PDB file of C-alpha atoms in Angstrom:
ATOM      1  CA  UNK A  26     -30.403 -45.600  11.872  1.00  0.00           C
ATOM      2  CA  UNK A  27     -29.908 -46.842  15.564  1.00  0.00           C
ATOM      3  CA  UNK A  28     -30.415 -50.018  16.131  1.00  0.00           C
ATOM      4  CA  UNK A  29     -30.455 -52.544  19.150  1.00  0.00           C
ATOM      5  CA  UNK A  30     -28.063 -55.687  19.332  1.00  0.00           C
ATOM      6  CA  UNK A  31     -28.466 -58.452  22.301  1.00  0.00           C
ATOM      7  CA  UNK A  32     -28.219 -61.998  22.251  1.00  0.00           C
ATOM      8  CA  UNK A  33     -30.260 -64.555  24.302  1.00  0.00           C
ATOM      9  CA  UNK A  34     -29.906 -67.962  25.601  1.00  0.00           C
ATOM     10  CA  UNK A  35     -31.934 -70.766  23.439  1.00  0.00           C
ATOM     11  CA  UNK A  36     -31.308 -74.811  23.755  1.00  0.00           C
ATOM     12  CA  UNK A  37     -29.607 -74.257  20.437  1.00  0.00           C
ATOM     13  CA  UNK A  38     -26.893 -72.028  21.570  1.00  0.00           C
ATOM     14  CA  UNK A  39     -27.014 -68.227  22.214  1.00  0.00           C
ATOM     15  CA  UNK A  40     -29.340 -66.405  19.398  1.00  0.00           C
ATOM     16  CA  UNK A  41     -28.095 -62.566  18.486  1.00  0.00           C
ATOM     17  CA  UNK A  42     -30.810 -60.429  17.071  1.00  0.00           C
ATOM     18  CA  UNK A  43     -30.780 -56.991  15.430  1.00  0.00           C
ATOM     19  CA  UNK A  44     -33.594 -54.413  15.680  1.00  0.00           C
ATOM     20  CA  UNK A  45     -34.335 -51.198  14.970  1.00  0.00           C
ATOM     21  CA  UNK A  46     -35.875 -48.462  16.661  1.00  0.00           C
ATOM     22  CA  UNK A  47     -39.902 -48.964  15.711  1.00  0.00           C
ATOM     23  CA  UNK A  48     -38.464 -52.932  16.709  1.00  0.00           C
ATOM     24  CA  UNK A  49     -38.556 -55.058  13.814  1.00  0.00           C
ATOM     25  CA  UNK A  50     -35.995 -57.297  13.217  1.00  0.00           C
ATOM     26  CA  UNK A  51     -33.385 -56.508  10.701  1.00  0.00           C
ATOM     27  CA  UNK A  52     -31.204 -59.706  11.462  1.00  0.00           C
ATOM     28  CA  UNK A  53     -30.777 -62.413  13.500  1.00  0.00           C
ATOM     29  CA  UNK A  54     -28.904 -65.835  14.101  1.00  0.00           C
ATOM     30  CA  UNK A  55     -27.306 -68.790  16.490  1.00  0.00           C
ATOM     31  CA  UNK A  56     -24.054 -67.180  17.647  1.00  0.00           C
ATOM     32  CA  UNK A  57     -22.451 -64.598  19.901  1.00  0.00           C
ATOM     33  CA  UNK A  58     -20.352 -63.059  17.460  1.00  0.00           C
ATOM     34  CA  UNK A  59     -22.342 -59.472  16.603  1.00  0.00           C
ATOM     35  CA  UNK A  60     -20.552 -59.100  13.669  1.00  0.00           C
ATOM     36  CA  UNK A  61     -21.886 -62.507  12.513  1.00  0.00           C
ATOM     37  CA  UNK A  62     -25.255 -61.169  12.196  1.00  0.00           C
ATOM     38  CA  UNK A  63     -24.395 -58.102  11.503  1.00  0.00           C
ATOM     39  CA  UNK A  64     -22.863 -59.524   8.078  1.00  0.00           C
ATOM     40  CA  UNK A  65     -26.065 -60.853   7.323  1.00  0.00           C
ATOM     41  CA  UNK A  66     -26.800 -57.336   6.443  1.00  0.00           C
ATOM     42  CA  UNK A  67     -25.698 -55.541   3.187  1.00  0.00           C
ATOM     43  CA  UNK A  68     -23.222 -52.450   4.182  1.00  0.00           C
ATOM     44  CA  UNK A  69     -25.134 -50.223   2.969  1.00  0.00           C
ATOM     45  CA  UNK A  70     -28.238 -51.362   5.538  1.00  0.00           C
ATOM     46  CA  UNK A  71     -26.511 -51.691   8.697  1.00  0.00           C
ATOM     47  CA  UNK A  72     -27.503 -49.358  11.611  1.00  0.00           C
ATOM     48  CA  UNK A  73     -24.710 -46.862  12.240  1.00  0.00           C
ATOM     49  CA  UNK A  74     -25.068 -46.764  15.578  1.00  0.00           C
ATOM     50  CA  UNK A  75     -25.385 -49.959  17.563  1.00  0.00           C
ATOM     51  CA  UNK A  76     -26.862 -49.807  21.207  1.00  0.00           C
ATOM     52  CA  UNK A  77     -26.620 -52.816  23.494  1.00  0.00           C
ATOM     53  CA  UNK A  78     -29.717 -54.623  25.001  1.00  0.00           C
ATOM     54  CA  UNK A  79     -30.469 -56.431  27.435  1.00  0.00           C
ATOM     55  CA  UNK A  80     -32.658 -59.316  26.151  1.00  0.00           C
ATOM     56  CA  UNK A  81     -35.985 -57.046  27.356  1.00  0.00           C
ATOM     57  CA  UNK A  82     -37.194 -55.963  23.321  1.00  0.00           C
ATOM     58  CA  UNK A  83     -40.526 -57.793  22.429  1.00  0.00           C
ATOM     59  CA  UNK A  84     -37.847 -59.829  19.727  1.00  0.00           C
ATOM     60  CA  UNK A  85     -36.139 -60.977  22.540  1.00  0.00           C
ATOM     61  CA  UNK A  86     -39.141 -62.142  24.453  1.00  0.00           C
ATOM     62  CA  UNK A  87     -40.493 -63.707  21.001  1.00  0.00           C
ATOM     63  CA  UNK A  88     -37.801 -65.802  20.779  1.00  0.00           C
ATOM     64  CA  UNK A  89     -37.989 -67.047  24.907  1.00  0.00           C
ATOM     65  CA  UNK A  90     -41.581 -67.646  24.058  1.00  0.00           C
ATOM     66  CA  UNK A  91     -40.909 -69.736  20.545  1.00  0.00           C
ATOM     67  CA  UNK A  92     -38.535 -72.253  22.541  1.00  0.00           C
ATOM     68  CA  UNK A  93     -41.382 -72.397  25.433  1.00  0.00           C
ATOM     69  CA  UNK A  94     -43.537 -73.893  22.987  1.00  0.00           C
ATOM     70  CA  UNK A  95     -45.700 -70.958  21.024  1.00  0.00           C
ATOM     71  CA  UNK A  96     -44.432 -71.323  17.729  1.00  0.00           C
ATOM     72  CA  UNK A  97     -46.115 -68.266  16.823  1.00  0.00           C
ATOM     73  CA  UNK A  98     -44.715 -65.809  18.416  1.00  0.00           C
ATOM     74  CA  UNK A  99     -41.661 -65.135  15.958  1.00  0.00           C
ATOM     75  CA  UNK A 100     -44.395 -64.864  13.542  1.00  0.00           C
ATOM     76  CA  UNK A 101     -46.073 -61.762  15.328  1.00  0.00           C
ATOM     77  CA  UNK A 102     -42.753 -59.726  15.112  1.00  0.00           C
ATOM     78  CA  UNK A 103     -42.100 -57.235  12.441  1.00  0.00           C
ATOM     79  CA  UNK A 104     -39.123 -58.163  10.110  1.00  0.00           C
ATOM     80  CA  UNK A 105     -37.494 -55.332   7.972  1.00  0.00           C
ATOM     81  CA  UNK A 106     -35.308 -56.981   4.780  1.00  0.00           C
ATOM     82  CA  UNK A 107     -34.478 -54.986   1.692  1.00  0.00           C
ATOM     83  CA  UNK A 108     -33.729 -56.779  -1.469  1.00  0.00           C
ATOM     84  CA  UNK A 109     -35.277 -57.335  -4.944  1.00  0.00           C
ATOM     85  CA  UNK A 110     -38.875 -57.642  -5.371  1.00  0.00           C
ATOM     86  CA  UNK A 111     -38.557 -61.698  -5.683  1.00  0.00           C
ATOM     87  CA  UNK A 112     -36.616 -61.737  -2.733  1.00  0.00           C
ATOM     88  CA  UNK A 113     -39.199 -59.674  -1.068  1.00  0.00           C
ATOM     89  CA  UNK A 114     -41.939 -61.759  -2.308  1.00  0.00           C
ATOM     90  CA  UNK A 115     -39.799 -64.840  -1.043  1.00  0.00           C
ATOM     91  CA  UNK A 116     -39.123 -63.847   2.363  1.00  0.00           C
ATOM     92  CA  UNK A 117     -42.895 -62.802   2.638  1.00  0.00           C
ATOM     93  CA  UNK A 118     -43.725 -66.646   1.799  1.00  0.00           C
ATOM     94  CA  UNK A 119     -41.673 -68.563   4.049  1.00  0.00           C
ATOM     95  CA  UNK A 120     -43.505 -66.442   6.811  1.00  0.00           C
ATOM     96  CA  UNK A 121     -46.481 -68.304   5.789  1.00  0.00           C
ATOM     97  CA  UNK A 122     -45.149 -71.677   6.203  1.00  0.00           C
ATOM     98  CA  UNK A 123     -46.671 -73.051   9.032  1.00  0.00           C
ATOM     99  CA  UNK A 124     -44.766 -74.781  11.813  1.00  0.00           C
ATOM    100  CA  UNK A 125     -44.578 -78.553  11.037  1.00  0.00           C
ATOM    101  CA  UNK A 126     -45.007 -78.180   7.607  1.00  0.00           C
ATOM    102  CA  UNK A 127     -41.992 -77.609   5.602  1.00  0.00           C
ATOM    103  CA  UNK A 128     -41.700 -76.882   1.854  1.00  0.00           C
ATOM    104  CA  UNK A 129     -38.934 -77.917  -1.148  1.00  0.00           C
ATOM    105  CA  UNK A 130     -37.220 -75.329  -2.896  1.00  0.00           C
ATOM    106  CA  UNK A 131     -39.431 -76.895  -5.936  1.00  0.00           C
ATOM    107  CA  UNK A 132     -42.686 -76.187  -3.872  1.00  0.00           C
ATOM    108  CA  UNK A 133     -41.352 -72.531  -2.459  1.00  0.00           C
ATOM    109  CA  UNK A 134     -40.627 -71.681  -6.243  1.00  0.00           C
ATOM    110  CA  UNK A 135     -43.852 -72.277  -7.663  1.00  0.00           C
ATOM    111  CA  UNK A 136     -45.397 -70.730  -4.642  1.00  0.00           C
ATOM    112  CA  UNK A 137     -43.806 -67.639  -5.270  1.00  0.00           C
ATOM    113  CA  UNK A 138     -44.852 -67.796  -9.031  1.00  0.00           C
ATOM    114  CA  UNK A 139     -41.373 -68.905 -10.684  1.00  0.00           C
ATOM    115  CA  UNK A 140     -41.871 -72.786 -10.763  1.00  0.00           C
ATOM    116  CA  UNK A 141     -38.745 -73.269 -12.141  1.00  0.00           C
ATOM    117  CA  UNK A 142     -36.357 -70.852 -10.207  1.00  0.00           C
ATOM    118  CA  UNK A 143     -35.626 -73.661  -7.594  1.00  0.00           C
ATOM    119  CA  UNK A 144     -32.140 -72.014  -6.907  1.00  0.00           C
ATOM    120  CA  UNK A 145     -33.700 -68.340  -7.178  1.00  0.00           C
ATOM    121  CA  UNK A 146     -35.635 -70.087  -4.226  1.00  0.00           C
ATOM    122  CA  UNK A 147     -32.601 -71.282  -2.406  1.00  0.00           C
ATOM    123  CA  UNK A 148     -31.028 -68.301  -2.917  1.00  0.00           C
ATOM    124  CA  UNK A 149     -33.793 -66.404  -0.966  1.00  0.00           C
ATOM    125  CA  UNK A 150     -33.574 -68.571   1.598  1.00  0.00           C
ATOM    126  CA  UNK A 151     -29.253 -68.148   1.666  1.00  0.00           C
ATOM    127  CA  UNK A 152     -30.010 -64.440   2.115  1.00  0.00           C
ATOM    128  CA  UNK A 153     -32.710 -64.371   4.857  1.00  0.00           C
ATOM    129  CA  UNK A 154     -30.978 -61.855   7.605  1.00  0.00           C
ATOM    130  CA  UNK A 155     -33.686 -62.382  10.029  1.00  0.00           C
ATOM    131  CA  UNK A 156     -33.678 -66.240  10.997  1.00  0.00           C
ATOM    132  CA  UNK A 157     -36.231 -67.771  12.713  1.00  0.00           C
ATOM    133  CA  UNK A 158     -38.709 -64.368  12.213  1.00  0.00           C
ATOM    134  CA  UNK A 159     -38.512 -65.683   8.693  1.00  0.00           C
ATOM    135  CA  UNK A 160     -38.363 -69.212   8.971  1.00  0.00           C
ATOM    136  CA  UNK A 161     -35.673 -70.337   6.117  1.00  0.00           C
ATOM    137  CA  UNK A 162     -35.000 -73.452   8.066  1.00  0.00           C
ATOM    138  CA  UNK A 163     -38.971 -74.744   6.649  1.00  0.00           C
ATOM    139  CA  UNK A 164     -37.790 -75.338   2.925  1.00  0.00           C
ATOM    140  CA  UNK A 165     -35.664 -78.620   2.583  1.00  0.00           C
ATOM    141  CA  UNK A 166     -34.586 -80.155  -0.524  1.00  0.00           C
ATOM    142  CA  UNK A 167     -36.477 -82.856  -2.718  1.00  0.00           C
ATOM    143  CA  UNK A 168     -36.696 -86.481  -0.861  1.00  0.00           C
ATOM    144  CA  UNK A 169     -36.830 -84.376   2.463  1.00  0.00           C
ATOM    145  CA  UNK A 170     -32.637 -83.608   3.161  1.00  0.00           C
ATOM    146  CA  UNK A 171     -32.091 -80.558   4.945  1.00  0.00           C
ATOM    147  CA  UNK A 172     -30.016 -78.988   2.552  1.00  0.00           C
ATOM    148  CA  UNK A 173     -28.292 -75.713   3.813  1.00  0.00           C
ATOM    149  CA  UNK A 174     -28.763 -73.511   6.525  1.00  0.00           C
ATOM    150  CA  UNK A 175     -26.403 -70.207   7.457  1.00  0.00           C
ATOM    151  CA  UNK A 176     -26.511 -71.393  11.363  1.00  0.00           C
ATOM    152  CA  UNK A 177     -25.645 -74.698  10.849  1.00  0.00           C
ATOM    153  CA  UNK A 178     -27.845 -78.320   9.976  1.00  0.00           C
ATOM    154  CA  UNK A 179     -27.669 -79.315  13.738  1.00  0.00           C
ATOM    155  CA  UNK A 180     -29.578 -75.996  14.382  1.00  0.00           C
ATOM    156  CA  UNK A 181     -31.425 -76.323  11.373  1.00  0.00           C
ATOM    157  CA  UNK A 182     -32.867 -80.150  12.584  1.00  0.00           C
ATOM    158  CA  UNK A 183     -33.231 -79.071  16.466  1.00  0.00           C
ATOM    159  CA  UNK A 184     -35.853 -76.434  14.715  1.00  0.00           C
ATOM    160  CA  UNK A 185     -37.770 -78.966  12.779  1.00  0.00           C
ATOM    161  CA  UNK A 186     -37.845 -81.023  15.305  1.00  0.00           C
ATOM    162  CA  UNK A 187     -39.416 -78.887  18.073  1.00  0.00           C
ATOM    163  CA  UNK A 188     -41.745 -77.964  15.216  1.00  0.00           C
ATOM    164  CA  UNK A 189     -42.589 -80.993  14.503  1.00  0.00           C
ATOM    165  CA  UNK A 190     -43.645 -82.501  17.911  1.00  0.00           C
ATOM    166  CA  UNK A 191     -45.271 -79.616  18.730  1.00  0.00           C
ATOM    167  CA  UNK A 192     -47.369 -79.167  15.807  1.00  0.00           C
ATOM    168  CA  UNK A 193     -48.044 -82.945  15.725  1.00  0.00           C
TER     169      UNK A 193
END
């Protein structure tokens, strides 16, 4: 598989993403550092050939148009993620939490049909590859606290934030 690799400028630092050739986004992340995101990937699902953009793939311009203020348009990009079929299931969900309104790991687990697999539910989020596309940073823990996030809780707040003022 050949895939494209180009980072953009965001308020919240530069953002790498991943994509392959039909343009879905295999992985993504806050940092410079390729092989960052690239680790987000299980070996045996990285690209073997990596070709450099230039911030022009409909990704890219997804993510310009996200920190301009239409929330939706990560949401309109294709993601590609392999894993097990409750990961699959997960990752599918937290594309359907809506900008705003952020979920616990308790409420993500029994919306996936495993009530009590809260850290099954964490866990998803932990191995999300494609940040923002799938938005991991919209399940917090019980009481509200931000819990983890791969890209950092500074990143992780910014996010909510901007989500929440502009879906407010």
């Amino acid at each position: 598989m050949t895939a494209v690799i180009e980072t953009v400028p965001t308020p919240d630092g530069p953002f790498t993403l991943l994509t392959d050739d039909p343009g879905a986004v295999l992985a993504s992340g806050w940092t410079d550092d390729d092989d960052a995101v690239l680790a987000r990937l299980h070996p045996a699902n990285r690209p073997a050939t990596l070709t450099r953009g230039d911030g022009s793939t409909g990704a890219a311009h997804a993510v310009a148009a996200y920190y301009d203020g239409d929330l939706a348009a990560v949401a309109a990009v294709p993601v590609h993620q392999c894993g097990t079929e409750l990961q699959l299931i997960g990752w599918r969900t937290l594309r359907t939490i809506e900008p705003g309104e952020p979920l616990t790991y308790t409420e993500l687990a029994a919306t996936i049909g495993r009530p009590t697999a809260v850290r099954a539910a964490a866990s998803i989020c932990a191995r999300n590859a494609p940040a923002l596309f799938v938005p991991c940073h919209r399940v917090l823990r019980t009481g509200g606290a931000l819990g983890g996030f791969a890209w950092g809780l500074e990143v992780k707040r910014s996010l909510l934030e901007r989500e929440r003022v502009s879906a407010s």
